[in-house]
Amino acid sequence: MSTFVLISGAWHGGWCWQRVTPHLTAADHSVHTPTLTGVSDSAHLINPSVGLDTHIQDVVAYLEAYDLQDVILVGHSYAGQVITGVADRVPQRLRRRVHLDGFIGDGRPAIELLPESVAHHYRESVAESGFGWLIPPRPLAKLGITEPADAAWLEPRLTPHPWKTYTDPLPLTGAFEQVRGTYVECVDWMRVFQSFHEQARAAGWDTYEVPTGHEAMVTKPQALASVFLQIADAA
């Protein structure tokens, strides 16, 4: 049995893994899906001071509170930054870090890791409708959501994301390198994170592809769970 801790990306909460979790628990794995401060069911805690360090500490505190060991820590999208920071602080608690269609942190702020065209959209939306400190949810079509039922499930649950988490640098000591990385890319959309997949492959990581859009946990939950089970076996 493995212990999975699944961390959602910007605008999402732990609820977004609901379609994946049953496939993992059916294989006798333990699954945790905490929500980061300021989004979704923790949206009441959002304020301009919520930053990347807040979210790293969220996960570190969760691992410590539940005394989780030998964890397969999954970070989707933005949360790739978060899990790199967590691995740097508590590498002894992790067996593997899995970057799901997201960043591989190298110390720079997340906004500097995005393609310039996407980063421009983020800055523009923050300035125009995010009051200078919030990132409004992106249109779901941009994330590869094509089914109306999936859009209807996602849209009312997404909440603005704290901008500071994208502008904060990621302080690293190098301890994160003790935790082996795995990369999973969603390949049927605009592939914003393709360069990280290539980086992971060049570094000798195990890499996987899921033929769907960015929201794989919603659009291809069984296929994504199958990849996670392969990762657990390999780990």
Coordinates of N, CA and C in Angstrom, one line a residue:
M1 N 0.8 -1.2 0.0 CA 0.0 0.0 0.0 C 0.9 1.2 0.0
S2 N 0.5 2.2 -0.8 CA 1.2 3.5 -0.9 C 0.3 4.6 -0.3
T3 N 0.9 5.7 0.1 CA 0.2 6.8 0.6 C 0.4 8.0 -0.5
F4 N -0.7 8.3 -1.1 CA -0.7 9.4 -2.0 C -1.2 10.7 -1.3
V5 N -0.5 11.8 -1.6 CA -1.0 13.1 -1.2 C -1.1 13.9 -2.5
L6 N -2.3 14.3 -2.8 CA -2.6 15.0 -4.1 C -2.9 16.4 -3.9
I7 N -2.1 17.3 -4.5 CA -2.2 18.7 -4.3 C -2.7 19.4 -5.6
S8 N -3.8 20.1 -5.5 CA -4.4 20.7 -6.7 C -3.7 22.0 -7.0
G9 N -3.8 22.4 -8.3 CA -3.2 23.7 -8.7 C -4.1 24.9 -8.5
A10 N -3.8 26.0 -9.2 CA -4.5 27.2 -9.0 C -6.0 27.1 -9.2
W11 N -6.8 27.8 -8.3 CA -8.3 27.9 -8.4 C -9.0 26.6 -7.9
H12 N -8.3 25.5 -7.7 CA -9.0 24.3 -7.3 C -8.8 24.0 -5.8
G13 N -9.5 23.0 -5.4 CA -9.4 22.5 -4.0 C -9.3 21.0 -4.1
G14 N -9.2 20.4 -2.9 CA -9.0 18.9 -2.8 C -10.2 18.1 -3.5
W15 N -11.3 18.8 -3.6 CA -12.5 18.1 -4.2 C -12.2 17.7 -5.7
C16 N -11.2 18.3 -6.4 CA -11.1 18.0 -7.8 C -10.6 16.6 -8.1
W17 N -10.1 15.9 -7.0 CA -9.6 14.6 -7.2 C -10.7 13.5 -7.0
Q18 N -11.9 13.9 -6.8 CA -13.0 13.0 -6.4 C -13.1 11.8 -7.4
R19 N -12.8 12.1 -8.7 CA -13.0 11.0 -9.7 C -11.8 10.1 -9.8
V20 N -10.7 10.5 -9.2 CA -9.5 9.7 -9.2 C -9.3 8.8 -8.0
T21 N -9.7 9.4 -6.8 CA -9.5 8.7 -5.5 C -10.0 7.3 -5.5
P22 N -11.3 7.1 -5.9 CA -11.8 5.7 -5.8 C -11.0 4.6 -6.5
H23 N -10.3 5.0 -7.6 CA -9.5 4.0 -8.3 C -8.2 3.7 -7.5
L24 N -7.7 4.7 -6.8 CA -6.5 4.4 -5.9 C -6.9 3.6 -4.7
T25 N -8.0 4.0 -4.0 CA -8.4 3.3 -2.8 C -8.8 1.9 -3.1
A26 N -9.4 1.6 -4.3 CA -9.8 0.3 -4.7 C -8.6 -0.6 -4.8
A27 N -7.4 0.0 -5.0 CA -6.2 -0.8 -5.1 C -5.4 -0.8 -3.8
D28 N -6.2 -0.4 -2.7 CA -5.7 -0.5 -1.3 C -4.6 0.6 -1.0
H29 N -4.6 1.7 -1.7 CA -3.8 2.8 -1.4 C -4.5 3.8 -0.6
S30 N -3.8 4.5 0.2 CA -4.3 5.6 1.1 C -4.2 6.9 0.3
V31 N -5.2 7.8 0.3 CA -5.2 9.0 -0.5 C -5.6 10.2 0.4
H32 N -4.8 11.3 0.3 CA -5.1 12.5 1.0 C -5.2 13.6 0.0
T33 N -6.2 14.5 0.1 CA -6.4 15.6 -0.8 C -6.6 17.0 -0.1
P34 N -5.6 17.5 0.6 CA -5.7 18.8 1.3 C -6.0 19.9 0.3
T35 N -6.6 20.9 0.8 CA -6.8 22.2 0.0 C -5.9 23.2 0.5
L36 N -5.3 24.0 -0.4 CA -4.3 25.0 0.0 C -5.1 26.3 0.5
T37 N -4.4 27.0 1.3 CA -5.0 28.2 1.9 C -5.4 29.2 0.9
G38 N -6.7 29.7 1.0 CA -7.2 30.8 0.2 C -7.9 30.4 -1.0
V39 N -8.0 29.1 -1.3 CA -8.8 28.7 -2.5 C -9.9 27.7 -2.1
S40 N -10.9 27.6 -2.9 CA -12.0 26.6 -2.8 C -12.6 26.6 -1.4
D41 N -12.6 25.5 -0.7 CA -13.2 25.4 0.6 C -12.4 26.2 1.7
S42 N -11.2 26.7 1.3 CA -10.4 27.6 2.1 C -10.4 29.0 1.6
A43 N -11.4 29.3 0.7 CA -11.4 30.7 0.1 C -11.6 31.8 1.1
H44 N -12.3 31.4 2.2 CA -12.6 32.4 3.3 C -11.3 32.9 3.9
L45 N -10.2 32.2 3.7 CA -8.9 32.6 4.3 C -8.0 33.4 3.3
I46 N -8.5 33.7 2.2 CA -7.7 34.4 1.2 C -7.4 35.9 1.6
N47 N -6.2 36.3 1.4 CA -5.8 37.7 1.6 C -4.6 38.0 0.9
P48 N -4.2 39.2 0.7 CA -3.0 39.5 -0.1 C -1.7 39.0 0.4
S49 N -1.6 38.5 1.6 CA -0.3 38.0 2.1 C -0.1 36.5 1.9
V50 N -1.2 35.8 1.4 CA -1.0 34.4 1.1 C -0.1 34.2 -0.1
G51 N 1.0 33.5 0.2 CA 2.1 33.4 -0.8 C 2.5 31.9 -1.0
L52 N 3.5 31.7 -1.7 CA 4.0 30.4 -2.0 C 4.5 29.7 -0.7
D53 N 5.1 30.4 0.2 CA 5.5 29.8 1.4 C 4.3 29.4 2.3
T54 N 3.2 30.1 2.2 CA 2.0 29.7 2.9 C 1.6 28.3 2.4
H55 N 1.6 28.1 1.1 CA 1.1 26.8 0.5 C 2.1 25.7 0.8
I56 N 3.4 26.0 0.8 CA 4.4 25.0 1.1 C 4.2 24.5 2.6
Q57 N 4.0 25.5 3.5 CA 3.8 25.2 4.9 C 2.4 24.4 5.1
D58 N 1.4 24.8 4.3 CA 0.2 24.0 4.4 C 0.4 22.5 4.3
V59 N 1.2 22.1 3.2 CA 1.5 20.7 3.0 C 2.4 20.1 4.0
V60 N 3.5 20.8 4.3 CA 4.4 20.3 5.4 C 3.6 20.1 6.7
A61 N 2.8 21.0 7.1 CA 2.0 20.9 8.3 C 1.1 19.7 8.2
Y62 N 0.5 19.5 7.1 CA -0.4 18.3 6.9 C 0.3 17.0 7.0
L63 N 1.5 16.9 6.4 CA 2.3 15.7 6.5 C 2.7 15.4 7.9
E64 N 3.0 16.5 8.6 CA 3.5 16.3 10.0 C 2.3 16.0 10.9
A65 N 1.2 16.6 10.7 CA 0.0 16.4 11.6 C -0.5 15.0 11.5
Y66 N -0.5 14.4 10.3 CA -0.9 13.0 10.1 C 0.2 12.1 10.1
D67 N 1.4 12.6 10.4 CA 2.6 11.7 10.5 C 2.8 10.8 9.3
L68 N 2.6 11.4 8.1 CA 2.7 10.6 6.9 C 4.1 10.4 6.5
Q69 N 4.4 9.2 6.1 CA 5.8 8.8 5.7 C 5.7 8.1 4.4
D70 N 6.9 8.1 3.7 CA 7.0 7.3 2.4 C 5.9 7.7 1.4
V71 N 5.7 9.0 1.3 CA 4.6 9.6 0.6 C 4.9 9.8 -0.9
I72 N 3.9 9.5 -1.7 CA 4.0 9.9 -3.2 C 3.2 11.2 -3.2
L73 N 4.0 12.3 -3.4 CA 3.4 13.6 -3.4 C 3.2 14.1 -4.8
V74 N 1.9 14.4 -5.2 CA 1.5 14.8 -6.5 C 1.2 16.2 -6.5
G75 N 1.7 17.0 -7.4 CA 1.4 18.4 -7.5 C 0.9 18.7 -9.0
H76 N -0.3 19.2 -9.1 CA -0.8 19.5 -10.4 C -0.6 21.0 -10.7
S77 N -0.1 21.3 -11.9 CA 0.0 22.6 -12.5 C 0.9 23.5 -11.5
Y78 N 0.3 24.6 -11.0 CA 1.0 25.5 -10.1 C 1.6 24.7 -8.9
A79 N 0.9 23.7 -8.5 CA 1.4 22.9 -7.3 C 2.7 22.2 -7.5
G80 N 3.2 22.2 -8.7 CA 4.6 21.7 -8.9 C 5.6 22.5 -8.2
Q81 N 5.3 23.8 -8.1 CA 6.2 24.7 -7.3 C 6.1 24.3 -5.8
V82 N 4.9 24.0 -5.4 CA 4.6 23.7 -4.0 C 5.3 22.4 -3.6
I83 N 5.2 21.4 -4.4 CA 5.8 20.1 -4.0 C 7.3 20.1 -4.0
T84 N 7.9 20.9 -4.9 CA 9.3 21.1 -4.9 C 9.7 21.7 -3.6
G85 N 9.0 22.7 -3.1 CA 9.3 23.3 -1.8 C 9.1 22.4 -0.7
V86 N 8.1 21.6 -0.7 CA 7.9 20.6 0.4 C 9.0 19.6 0.4
A87 N 9.4 19.1 -0.8 CA 10.5 18.1 -0.9 C 11.8 18.7 -0.3
D88 N 12.0 20.0 -0.5 CA 13.2 20.6 0.0 C 13.2 20.7 1.6
R89 N 12.0 20.8 2.1 CA 11.9 21.0 3.6 C 11.8 19.6 4.3
V90 N 11.1 18.7 3.8 CA 10.9 17.4 4.5 C 11.1 16.2 3.5
P91 N 12.3 16.1 2.9 CA 12.6 15.0 2.0 C 12.4 13.7 2.6
Q92 N 12.6 13.6 3.9 CA 12.6 12.3 4.6 C 11.2 11.7 4.7
R93 N 10.2 12.5 4.4 CA 8.8 12.0 4.5 C 8.3 11.5 3.1
L94 N 9.1 11.8 2.1 CA 8.6 11.5 0.7 C 9.3 10.4 0.0
R95 N 8.6 9.6 -0.7 CA 9.2 8.5 -1.5 C 9.4 9.0 -3.0
R96 N 8.4 9.8 -3.4 CA 8.5 10.3 -4.8 C 7.7 11.6 -4.9
R97 N 8.1 12.5 -5.8 CA 7.3 13.7 -6.1 C 6.9 13.6 -7.6
V98 N 5.6 13.8 -7.8 CA 5.1 13.6 -9.2 C 4.5 15.0 -9.6
H99 N 5.1 15.5 -10.7 CA 4.7 16.8 -11.2 C 3.7 16.5 -12.4
L100 N 2.5 16.8 -12.1 CA 1.4 16.5 -13.1 C 1.1 17.8 -13.9
D101 N 1.6 17.8 -15.1 CA 1.3 18.8 -16.1 C 1.5 20.2 -15.4
G102 N 2.7 20.4 -14.8 CA 3.0 21.6 -14.0 C 4.4 21.9 -14.0
F103 N 4.7 22.9 -13.1 CA 6.1 23.4 -12.9 C 7.0 22.4 -12.3
I104 N 8.3 22.5 -12.6 CA 9.3 21.9 -11.8 C 10.1 23.1 -11.2
G105 N 10.0 23.3 -10.0 CA 10.6 24.5 -9.4 C 12.1 24.5 -9.5
D106 N 12.6 25.7 -9.8 CA 14.1 25.8 -9.8 C 14.5 27.1 -9.0
G107 N 13.6 27.7 -8.3 CA 13.9 28.8 -7.5 C 13.3 30.1 -8.0
R108 N 13.0 30.2 -9.3 CA 12.3 31.4 -9.8 C 10.9 31.4 -9.5
P109 N 10.2 32.6 -9.5 CA 8.8 32.7 -9.3 C 8.1 31.9 -10.5
A110 N 6.9 31.4 -10.2 CA 6.1 30.7 -11.1 C 5.8 31.5 -12.4
I111 N 5.6 32.8 -12.2 CA 5.2 33.6 -13.4 C 6.3 33.7 -14.4
E112 N 7.6 33.5 -13.9 CA 8.7 33.6 -14.8 C 9.0 32.2 -15.5
L113 N 8.3 31.2 -15.1 CA 8.4 29.9 -15.7 C 7.4 29.6 -16.8
L114 N 6.4 30.5 -16.9 CA 5.3 30.3 -17.9 C 5.8 30.9 -19.2
P115 N 5.3 30.3 -20.3 CA 5.5 31.0 -21.6 C 5.1 32.5 -21.6
E116 N 5.8 33.3 -22.2 CA 5.5 34.8 -22.1 C 4.1 35.1 -22.5
S117 N 3.5 34.5 -23.5 CA 2.1 34.8 -23.9 C 1.1 34.5 -22.7
V118 N 1.4 33.4 -22.0 CA 0.5 33.0 -20.9 C 0.8 33.9 -19.7
A119 N 2.0 34.2 -19.4 CA 2.3 35.1 -18.3 C 1.7 36.5 -18.5
H120 N 1.7 36.9 -19.8 CA 1.1 38.2 -20.1 C -0.4 38.2 -19.7
H121 N -1.1 37.1 -20.1 CA -2.5 37.0 -19.8 C -2.7 37.0 -18.3
Y122 N -1.9 36.3 -17.5 CA -2.1 36.3 -16.1 C -1.9 37.7 -15.5
R123 N -0.9 38.4 -15.9 CA -0.6 39.8 -15.4 C -1.8 40.7 -15.8
E124 N -2.3 40.6 -17.0 CA -3.4 41.4 -17.5 C -4.7 41.1 -16.7
S125 N -5.0 39.9 -16.4 CA -6.2 39.5 -15.7 C -6.1 39.9 -14.3
V126 N -4.9 39.8 -13.7 CA -4.8 40.3 -12.3 C -5.0 41.8 -12.2
A127 N -4.5 42.5 -13.1 CA -4.6 44.0 -13.1 C -6.0 44.5 -13.4
E128 N -6.7 43.8 -14.3 CA -8.0 44.2 -14.8 C -9.2 43.8 -13.9
S129 N -9.1 42.5 -13.5 CA -10.3 42.0 -12.7 C -9.9 41.3 -11.4
G130 N -8.6 41.3 -11.1 CA -8.2 40.6 -9.9 C -7.7 41.6 -8.8
F131 N -8.1 42.9 -8.9 CA -7.8 43.9 -7.9 C -6.3 44.0 -7.6
G132 N -5.5 43.5 -8.5 CA -4.0 43.6 -8.3 C -3.4 42.5 -7.4
W133 N -4.3 41.6 -6.8 CA -3.7 40.6 -6.0 C -4.4 39.2 -6.1
L134 N -5.3 39.1 -7.1 CA -6.0 37.8 -7.3 C -5.8 37.4 -8.8
I135 N -5.7 36.1 -9.0 CA -5.7 35.6 -10.4 C -7.1 35.0 -10.6
P136 N -7.9 35.6 -11.5 CA -9.2 35.0 -11.8 C -9.1 33.7 -12.5
P137 N -10.0 32.7 -12.3 CA -9.9 31.4 -13.0 C -9.8 31.7 -14.5
R138 N -9.0 30.8 -15.2 CA -8.9 30.9 -16.6 C -10.2 30.3 -17.2
P139 N -10.5 30.7 -18.5 CA -11.6 30.0 -19.2 C -11.4 28.5 -19.3
L140 N -12.3 27.7 -19.0 CA -12.1 26.3 -19.0 C -11.7 25.7 -20.4
A141 N -12.2 26.4 -21.4 CA -11.9 25.9 -22.8 C -10.3 26.0 -23.0
K142 N -9.7 27.0 -22.4 CA -8.3 27.2 -22.5 C -7.5 26.0 -21.8
L143 N -8.2 25.4 -20.9 CA -7.6 24.3 -20.1 C -7.9 22.9 -20.7
G144 N -8.6 22.9 -21.9 CA -8.9 21.7 -22.6 C -10.2 21.0 -22.2
I145 N -11.1 21.8 -21.5 CA -12.4 21.2 -21.1 C -13.3 21.4 -22.3
T146 N -13.8 20.3 -22.8 CA -14.7 20.3 -24.0 C -16.1 19.8 -23.7
E147 N -16.3 19.0 -22.6 CA -17.6 18.4 -22.3 C -18.4 19.4 -21.4
P148 N -19.6 19.7 -21.8 CA -20.4 20.6 -21.0 C -20.6 20.1 -19.6
A149 N -20.7 18.8 -19.4 CA -20.9 18.3 -18.0 C -19.7 18.5 -17.1
D150 N -18.5 18.4 -17.7 CA -17.3 18.7 -16.9 C -17.2 20.2 -16.6
A151 N -17.5 21.0 -17.6 CA -17.5 22.4 -17.3 C -18.5 22.8 -16.2
A152 N -19.7 22.2 -16.3 CA -20.7 22.5 -15.3 C -20.3 22.1 -13.9
W153 N -19.5 21.0 -13.8 CA -19.0 20.6 -12.5 C -17.9 21.4 -11.9
L154 N -17.0 21.9 -12.8 CA -15.9 22.6 -12.4 C -16.2 24.1 -12.1
E155 N -16.9 24.7 -13.0 CA -17.0 26.2 -13.0 C -17.4 26.8 -11.7
P156 N -18.5 26.3 -11.1 CA -18.9 26.9 -9.8 C -18.0 26.6 -8.6
R157 N -17.1 25.7 -8.8 CA -16.2 25.4 -7.7 C -14.9 26.1 -7.7
L158 N -14.5 26.7 -8.8 CA -13.2 27.4 -9.0 C -13.3 28.7 -8.3
T159 N -12.2 29.1 -7.6 CA -12.2 30.4 -7.0 C -10.9 31.2 -7.3
P160 N -10.9 32.5 -7.2 CA -9.6 33.2 -7.5 C -8.5 32.7 -6.7
H161 N -7.3 32.8 -7.3 CA -6.0 32.3 -6.7 C -5.1 33.5 -6.3
P162 N -4.5 33.4 -5.1 CA -3.6 34.5 -4.7 C -2.4 34.7 -5.6
W163 N -2.3 35.9 -6.1 CA -1.3 36.3 -7.1 C 0.1 36.2 -6.5
K164 N 0.3 36.4 -5.2 CA 1.6 36.4 -4.6 C 2.3 35.1 -4.7
T165 N 1.5 34.0 -4.8 CA 2.1 32.7 -4.9 C 2.8 32.5 -6.3
Y166 N 2.4 33.3 -7.2 CA 3.1 33.3 -8.6 C 4.3 34.2 -8.7
T167 N 4.3 35.2 -7.8 CA 5.4 36.2 -7.9 C 6.5 35.9 -6.8
D168 N 6.2 35.1 -5.8 CA 7.2 34.7 -4.8 C 8.3 33.8 -5.4
P169 N 9.6 34.1 -5.2 CA 10.6 33.1 -5.5 C 10.5 31.9 -4.7
L170 N 11.1 30.8 -5.1 CA 11.0 29.5 -4.4 C 12.4 29.3 -3.7
P171 N 12.6 29.5 -2.4 CA 13.9 29.3 -1.8 C 14.2 27.8 -1.7
L172 N 15.3 27.4 -2.1 CA 15.7 26.0 -2.1 C 17.1 25.8 -1.5
T173 N 17.3 24.7 -0.8 CA 18.6 24.4 -0.2 C 19.3 23.3 -1.1
G174 N 18.5 22.6 -1.9 CA 19.0 21.5 -2.6 C 18.6 20.2 -2.1
A175 N 17.9 20.2 -0.9 CA 17.5 18.9 -0.3 C 16.4 18.2 -1.1
F176 N 15.7 19.0 -1.9 CA 14.6 18.4 -2.8 C 15.1 17.4 -3.7
E177 N 16.4 17.5 -4.1 CA 17.0 16.6 -5.0 C 17.2 15.1 -4.5
Q178 N 17.0 15.0 -3.2 CA 17.0 13.7 -2.5 C 15.7 12.9 -2.9
V179 N 14.7 13.6 -3.4 CA 13.4 12.9 -3.7 C 13.3 12.8 -5.2
R180 N 13.2 11.6 -5.7 CA 13.2 11.3 -7.1 C 11.9 11.9 -7.7
G181 N 12.0 12.6 -8.9 CA 10.9 13.1 -9.5 C 10.4 12.3 -10.6
T182 N 9.1 12.4 -10.9 CA 8.4 11.8 -12.0 C 7.6 12.9 -12.7
Y183 N 7.4 12.8 -14.0 CA 6.7 13.8 -14.7 C 5.5 13.2 -15.5
V184 N 4.3 13.8 -15.4 CA 3.2 13.3 -16.2 C 2.7 14.5 -16.9
E185 N 2.6 14.4 -18.3 CA 2.1 15.6 -19.1 C 0.8 15.2 -19.7
C186 N -0.1 16.2 -19.7 CA -1.4 16.1 -20.4 C -1.1 16.7 -21.8
V187 N -1.3 15.9 -22.9 CA -0.8 16.3 -24.2 C -1.9 16.7 -25.2
D188 N -3.1 16.7 -24.8 CA -4.2 17.1 -25.8 C -4.7 18.5 -25.5
W189 N -3.9 19.5 -25.3 CA -4.3 20.9 -25.2 C -3.1 21.7 -25.7
M190 N -3.0 23.0 -25.2 CA -2.0 23.9 -25.7 C -0.6 23.6 -25.1
R191 N -0.5 22.6 -24.2 CA 0.8 22.1 -23.7 C 1.7 23.2 -23.2
V192 N 1.2 23.9 -22.2 CA 1.9 25.0 -21.6 C 3.2 24.5 -20.9
F193 N 3.1 23.2 -20.4 CA 4.2 22.7 -19.6 C 5.1 21.7 -20.3
Q194 N 5.0 21.7 -21.6 CA 5.8 20.7 -22.4 C 7.3 20.8 -22.1
S195 N 7.8 22.0 -21.9 CA 9.2 22.2 -21.6 C 9.7 21.5 -20.4
F196 N 8.8 21.4 -19.4 CA 9.1 20.7 -18.1 C 9.2 19.2 -18.3
H197 N 8.3 18.7 -19.2 CA 8.3 17.3 -19.5 C 9.7 17.0 -20.2
E198 N 10.1 17.8 -21.1 CA 11.4 17.6 -21.8 C 12.5 17.7 -20.8
Q199 N 12.4 18.6 -19.8 CA 13.5 18.8 -18.8 C 13.5 17.5 -18.0
A200 N 12.4 17.0 -17.6 CA 12.4 15.8 -16.8 C 12.9 14.6 -17.5
R201 N 12.6 14.5 -18.8 CA 13.1 13.4 -19.6 C 14.6 13.4 -19.7
A202 N 15.1 14.7 -19.9 CA 16.6 14.9 -20.0 C 17.3 14.5 -18.7
A203 N 16.6 14.7 -17.6 CA 17.2 14.4 -16.3 C 17.1 13.0 -15.9
G204 N 16.5 12.2 -16.8 CA 16.4 10.7 -16.5 C 15.2 10.3 -15.6
W205 N 14.2 11.2 -15.5 CA 13.1 10.9 -14.7 C 12.2 9.9 -15.5
D206 N 11.4 9.2 -14.7 CA 10.3 8.4 -15.4 C 9.3 9.5 -15.8
T207 N 8.8 9.3 -17.1 CA 7.8 10.3 -17.6 C 6.6 9.5 -18.2
Y208 N 5.5 10.2 -18.2 CA 4.3 9.6 -18.7 C 3.5 10.6 -19.5
E209 N 2.6 10.2 -20.4 CA 1.7 11.1 -21.1 C 0.2 10.6 -20.9
V210 N -0.7 11.6 -20.7 CA -2.1 11.3 -20.6 C -2.8 12.0 -21.8
P211 N -3.5 11.3 -22.7 CA -4.1 12.0 -23.8 C -5.4 12.7 -23.5
T212 N -5.2 13.9 -22.9 CA -6.4 14.7 -22.5 C -5.9 16.1 -22.3
G213 N -6.8 17.0 -21.9 CA -6.5 18.3 -21.6 C -5.8 18.5 -20.2
H214 N -5.6 19.7 -19.8 CA -4.9 20.0 -18.5 C -5.6 19.5 -17.3
E215 N -6.9 19.3 -17.3 CA -7.7 18.9 -16.2 C -7.9 17.3 -16.2
A216 N -6.8 16.6 -16.2 CA -6.9 15.1 -16.4 C -7.7 14.5 -15.3
M217 N -7.6 15.0 -14.1 CA -8.3 14.4 -12.9 C -9.8 14.4 -13.1
V218 N -10.3 15.3 -14.0 CA -11.7 15.5 -14.3 C -12.1 14.7 -15.6
T219 N -11.2 14.9 -16.6 CA -11.6 14.4 -18.0 C -11.1 13.0 -18.2
K220 N -10.1 12.5 -17.6 CA -9.6 11.2 -17.7 C -9.1 10.6 -16.4
P221 N -10.0 10.5 -15.4 CA -9.6 10.1 -14.1 C -9.1 8.7 -14.0
Q222 N -9.7 7.7 -14.8 CA -9.3 6.4 -14.8 C -7.9 6.2 -15.4
A223 N -7.6 6.9 -16.5 CA -6.3 6.9 -17.2 C -5.3 7.5 -16.2
L224 N -5.6 8.6 -15.6 CA -4.7 9.2 -14.7 C -4.4 8.3 -13.5
A225 N -5.4 7.7 -12.9 CA -5.2 6.8 -11.8 C -4.3 5.6 -12.2
S226 N -4.5 5.1 -13.4 CA -3.6 4.0 -13.9 C -2.2 4.5 -13.9
V227 N -1.9 5.7 -14.4 CA -0.5 6.2 -14.3 C 0.0 6.2 -12.9
F228 N -0.8 6.7 -12.0 CA -0.4 6.8 -10.6 C -0.1 5.4 -10.0
L229 N -0.9 4.4 -10.4 CA -0.7 3.1 -9.9 C 0.6 2.5 -10.5
Q230 N 0.9 2.9 -11.7 CA 2.2 2.5 -12.3 C 3.4 3.1 -11.6
I231 N 3.2 4.4 -11.2 CA 4.2 5.1 -10.4 C 4.4 4.5 -9.1
A232 N 3.3 4.1 -8.4 CA 3.4 3.4 -7.1 C 4.2 2.1 -7.2
D233 N 3.9 1.4 -8.3 CA 4.6 0.1 -8.5 C 6.1 0.3 -8.7
A234 N 6.4 1.3 -9.5 CA 7.8 1.7 -9.9 C 8.6 2.2 -8.6
A235 N 7.8 2.9 -7.8 CA 8.5 3.6 -6.6 C 8.8 2.6 -5.5

